[in-house]
Each structure stands twice: as structure tokens, then as C-alpha cells.
mmCIF file of C-alpha atoms in Angstrom:
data_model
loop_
_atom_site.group_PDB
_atom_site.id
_atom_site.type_symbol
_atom_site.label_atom_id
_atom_site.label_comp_id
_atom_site.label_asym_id
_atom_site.label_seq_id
_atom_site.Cartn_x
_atom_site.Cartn_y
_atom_site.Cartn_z
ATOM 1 C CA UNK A 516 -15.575 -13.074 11.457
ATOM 2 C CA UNK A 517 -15.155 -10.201 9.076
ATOM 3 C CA UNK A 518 -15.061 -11.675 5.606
ATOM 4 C CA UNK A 519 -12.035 -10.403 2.777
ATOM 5 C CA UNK A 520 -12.671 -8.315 0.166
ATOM 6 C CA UNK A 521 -10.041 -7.801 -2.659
ATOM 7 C CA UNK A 522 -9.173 -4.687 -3.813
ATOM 8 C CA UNK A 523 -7.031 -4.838 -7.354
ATOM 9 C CA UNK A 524 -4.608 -2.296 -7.825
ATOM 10 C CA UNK A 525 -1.646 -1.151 -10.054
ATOM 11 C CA UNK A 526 0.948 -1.942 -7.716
ATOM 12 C CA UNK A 527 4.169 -4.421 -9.361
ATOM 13 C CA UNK A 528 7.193 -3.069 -7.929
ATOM 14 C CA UNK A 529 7.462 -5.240 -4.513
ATOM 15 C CA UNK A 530 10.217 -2.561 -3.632
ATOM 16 C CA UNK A 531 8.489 0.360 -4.136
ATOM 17 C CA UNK A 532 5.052 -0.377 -2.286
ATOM 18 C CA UNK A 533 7.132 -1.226 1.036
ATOM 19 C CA UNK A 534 8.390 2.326 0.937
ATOM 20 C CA UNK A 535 4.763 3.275 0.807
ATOM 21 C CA UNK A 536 3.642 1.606 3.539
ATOM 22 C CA UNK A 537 6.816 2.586 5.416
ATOM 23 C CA UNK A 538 6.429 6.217 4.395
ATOM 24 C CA UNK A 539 2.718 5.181 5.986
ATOM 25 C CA UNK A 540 3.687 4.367 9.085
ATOM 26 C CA UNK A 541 3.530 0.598 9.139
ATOM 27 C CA UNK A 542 6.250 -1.972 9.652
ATOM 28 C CA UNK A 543 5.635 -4.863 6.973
ATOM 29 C CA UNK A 544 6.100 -8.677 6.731
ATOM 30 C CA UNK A 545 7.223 -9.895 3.182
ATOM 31 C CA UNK A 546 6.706 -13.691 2.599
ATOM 32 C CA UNK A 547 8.034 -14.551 -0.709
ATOM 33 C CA UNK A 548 5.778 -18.123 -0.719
ATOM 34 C CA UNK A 549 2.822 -16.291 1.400
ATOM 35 C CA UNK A 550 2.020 -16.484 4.990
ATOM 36 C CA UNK A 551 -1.516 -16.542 6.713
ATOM 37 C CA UNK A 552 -3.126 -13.678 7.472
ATOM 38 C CA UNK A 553 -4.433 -13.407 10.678
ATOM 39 C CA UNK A 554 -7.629 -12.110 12.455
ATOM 40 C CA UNK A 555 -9.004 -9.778 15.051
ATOM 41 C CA UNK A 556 -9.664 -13.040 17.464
ATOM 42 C CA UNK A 557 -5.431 -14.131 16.664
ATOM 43 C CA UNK A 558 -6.866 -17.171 14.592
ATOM 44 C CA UNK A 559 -4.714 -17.799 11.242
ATOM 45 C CA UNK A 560 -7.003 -17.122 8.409
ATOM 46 C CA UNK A 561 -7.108 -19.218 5.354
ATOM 47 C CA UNK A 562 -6.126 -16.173 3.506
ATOM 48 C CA UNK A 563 -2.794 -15.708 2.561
ATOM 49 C CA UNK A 564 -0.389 -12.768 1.352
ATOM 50 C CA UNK A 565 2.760 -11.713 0.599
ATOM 51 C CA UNK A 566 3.380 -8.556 1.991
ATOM 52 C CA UNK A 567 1.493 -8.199 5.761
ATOM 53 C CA UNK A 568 0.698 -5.720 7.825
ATOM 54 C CA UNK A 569 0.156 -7.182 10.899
ATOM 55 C CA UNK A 570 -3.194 -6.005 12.909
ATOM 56 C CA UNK A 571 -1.147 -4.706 15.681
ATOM 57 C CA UNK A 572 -0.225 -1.699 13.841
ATOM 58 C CA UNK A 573 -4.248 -0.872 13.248
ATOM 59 C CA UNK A 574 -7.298 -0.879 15.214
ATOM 60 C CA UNK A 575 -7.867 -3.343 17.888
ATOM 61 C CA UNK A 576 -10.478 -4.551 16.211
ATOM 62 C CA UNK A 577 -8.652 -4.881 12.840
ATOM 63 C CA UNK A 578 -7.806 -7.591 11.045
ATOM 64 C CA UNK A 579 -4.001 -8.131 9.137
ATOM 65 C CA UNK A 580 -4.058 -6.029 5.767
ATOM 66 C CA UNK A 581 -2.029 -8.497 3.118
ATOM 67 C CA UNK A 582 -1.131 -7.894 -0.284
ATOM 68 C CA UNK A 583 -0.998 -10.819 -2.240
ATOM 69 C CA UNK A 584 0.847 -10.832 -5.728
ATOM 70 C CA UNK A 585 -1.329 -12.157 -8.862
ATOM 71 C CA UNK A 586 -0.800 -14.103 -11.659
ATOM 72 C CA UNK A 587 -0.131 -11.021 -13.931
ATOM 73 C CA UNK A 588 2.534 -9.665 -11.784
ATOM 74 C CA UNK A 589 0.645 -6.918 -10.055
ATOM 75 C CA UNK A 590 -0.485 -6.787 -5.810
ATOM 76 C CA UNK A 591 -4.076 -7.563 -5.022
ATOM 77 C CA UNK A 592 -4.726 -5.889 -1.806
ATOM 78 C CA UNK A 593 -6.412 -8.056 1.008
ATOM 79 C CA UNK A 594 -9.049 -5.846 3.240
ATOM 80 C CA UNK A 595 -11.548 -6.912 5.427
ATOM 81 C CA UNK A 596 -14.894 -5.687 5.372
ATOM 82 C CA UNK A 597 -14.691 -4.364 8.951
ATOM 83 C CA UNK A 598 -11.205 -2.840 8.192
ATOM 84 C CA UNK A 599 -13.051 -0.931 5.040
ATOM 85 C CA UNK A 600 -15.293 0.286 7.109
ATOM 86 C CA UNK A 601 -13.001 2.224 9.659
ATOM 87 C CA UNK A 602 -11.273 3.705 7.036
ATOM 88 C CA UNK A 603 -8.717 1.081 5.443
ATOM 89 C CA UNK A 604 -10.592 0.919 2.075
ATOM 90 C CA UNK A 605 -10.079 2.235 -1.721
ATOM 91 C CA UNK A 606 -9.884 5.965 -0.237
ATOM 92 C CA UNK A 607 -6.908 4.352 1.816
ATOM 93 C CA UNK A 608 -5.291 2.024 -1.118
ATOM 94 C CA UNK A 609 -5.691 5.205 -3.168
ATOM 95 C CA UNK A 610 -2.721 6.850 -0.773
ATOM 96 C CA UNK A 611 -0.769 4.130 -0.981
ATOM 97 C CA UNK A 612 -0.803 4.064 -4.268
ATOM 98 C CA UNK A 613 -0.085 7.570 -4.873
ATOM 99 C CA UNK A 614 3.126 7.308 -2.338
ATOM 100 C CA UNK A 615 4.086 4.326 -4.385
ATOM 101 C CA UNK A 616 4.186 6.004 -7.912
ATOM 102 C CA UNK A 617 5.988 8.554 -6.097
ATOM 103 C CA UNK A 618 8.610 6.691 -4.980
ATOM 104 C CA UNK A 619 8.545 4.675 -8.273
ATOM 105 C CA UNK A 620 8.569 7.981 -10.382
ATOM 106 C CA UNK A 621 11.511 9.323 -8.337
ATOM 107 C CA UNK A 622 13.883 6.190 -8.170
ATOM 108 C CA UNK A 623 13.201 6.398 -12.364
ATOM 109 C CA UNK A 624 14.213 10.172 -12.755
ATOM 110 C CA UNK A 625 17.402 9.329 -10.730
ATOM 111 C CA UNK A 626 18.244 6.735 -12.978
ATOM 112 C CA UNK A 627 18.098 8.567 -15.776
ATOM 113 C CA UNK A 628 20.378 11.369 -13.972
ATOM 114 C CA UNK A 629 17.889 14.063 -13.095
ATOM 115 C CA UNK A 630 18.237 14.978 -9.277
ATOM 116 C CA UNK A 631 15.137 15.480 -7.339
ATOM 117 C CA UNK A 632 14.225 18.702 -5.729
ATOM 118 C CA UNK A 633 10.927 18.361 -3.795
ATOM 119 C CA UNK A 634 7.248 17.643 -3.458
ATOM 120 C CA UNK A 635 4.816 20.445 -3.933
ATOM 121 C CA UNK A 636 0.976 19.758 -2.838
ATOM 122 C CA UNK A 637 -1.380 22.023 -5.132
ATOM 123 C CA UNK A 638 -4.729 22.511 -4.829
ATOM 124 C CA UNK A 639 -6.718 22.446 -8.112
ATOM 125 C CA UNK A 640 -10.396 22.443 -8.301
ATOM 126 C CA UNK A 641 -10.317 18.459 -8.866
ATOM 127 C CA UNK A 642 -8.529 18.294 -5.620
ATOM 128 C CA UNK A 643 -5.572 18.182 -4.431
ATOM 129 C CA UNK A 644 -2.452 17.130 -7.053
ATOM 130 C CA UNK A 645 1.268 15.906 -6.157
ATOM 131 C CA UNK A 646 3.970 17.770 -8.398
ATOM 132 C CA UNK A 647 7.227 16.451 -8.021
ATOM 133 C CA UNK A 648 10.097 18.662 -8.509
ATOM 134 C CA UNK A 649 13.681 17.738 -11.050
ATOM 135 C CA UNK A 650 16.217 19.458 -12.503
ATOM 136 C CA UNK A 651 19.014 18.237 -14.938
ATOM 137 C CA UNK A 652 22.229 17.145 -13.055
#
């Protein structure tokens, strides 16, 4: 049994990191009081979270991915140590985060009455960096 590593993060906005993980690929459970998460046998785990991904949607060998909300208001990410190791770890949470302050950063602008125009990719020599596009309605 693959043990559960947590993995903090600056994720608040329950709203906002479901359109992540949609934009991601995966259909999501949200369980306001928590809900078991489960493992690669099918056993319920003691381990409990509040917004699933169930292991169907991963490997075969996976384990459910759960995000579990914390006392200071922010998402704690549930990831097993075998799931880390194929490729759900920080390099992973990292994306989701990034899709989530997009999202977050967009739903803001429109708010405040600037219309969004796009999402540029550039590469710098850091990386790669996310502009996102507004004008003025």
C-alpha cells in the first residue's frame, strides 16, 4: 500500500481549482464533509478529501488524488507516493496551479469590466511564462 504524502499549495477558491482540473482532463468528486479516498486494490483509505479524483481517470496502478481543505482556508493536495512517482507530483500540482490562477486571474479582470482576449505562451530563458491578454471594455 502506497503511503500519502501531502503536498501544500496556494489553492482557496473551491471554484476555481475544479476548472483546473476540468481544463486537465479529469472529472472531479466534491464532498463538502469529505469522502474516503480510495486505493489501487478498491479498499477505502482512511484518508479523506474534499475534492477527488477518482483513480479511474489515472494509471491503473494509481491511487485517488484528493484535495482536502485546511484549517486556514487553503487545499492540501493528497498524492501517493507511487502516484508521485509516475508523474502526479509537485511538477504536476505546479500545472494545476498555474491553470487555477488563470482562471482565478481572468474571472477577476471580468469583474472589474476588462474583457479577455487570449493566452500567449512565451518562452523566456527561465522557461516558459503564461501572459494573459485584456483590453478595456
Amino acid at each position: 500500500m502506497s503511503k500519502y504524502g501531502l503536498l501544500e499549495t496556494q489553492i482557496a477558491d473551491q471554484k476555481y481549482l475544479i476548472a483546473a482540473l476540468g481544463e486537465m482532463g479529469y472529472r472531479v468528486e466534491v464532498h463538502p464533509q469529505g469522502a474516503a479516498l480510495v486505493g489501487y486494490e478498491g479498499h477505502e483509505r482512511q484518508e479523506k478529501a474534499n475534492i477527488i479524483i477518482r483513480r479511474q481517470q489515472l494509471d491503473s496502478a494509481s491511487n485517488d488524488i484528493g484535495f482536502t481543505r485546511a484549517s486556514d482556508g487553503r487545499y492540501v493536495a493528497r498524492l501517493s507516493e507511487y502516484d508521485q512517482r509516475i508523474g502526479f507530483n509537485q511538477k504536476w500540482l505546479n500545472r494545476v496551479h498555474q491553470l487555477y490562477k488563470e482562471k482565478q486571474t481572468i474571472a477577476t479582470a471580468k469583474a472589474k469590466g476588462y474583457v479577455f482576449k487570449g493566452r500567449e505562451v512565451v518562452k523566456t530563458e527561465a522557461g516558459e511564462r503564461i501572459q494573459l491578454r485584456f483590453a478595456v471594455r
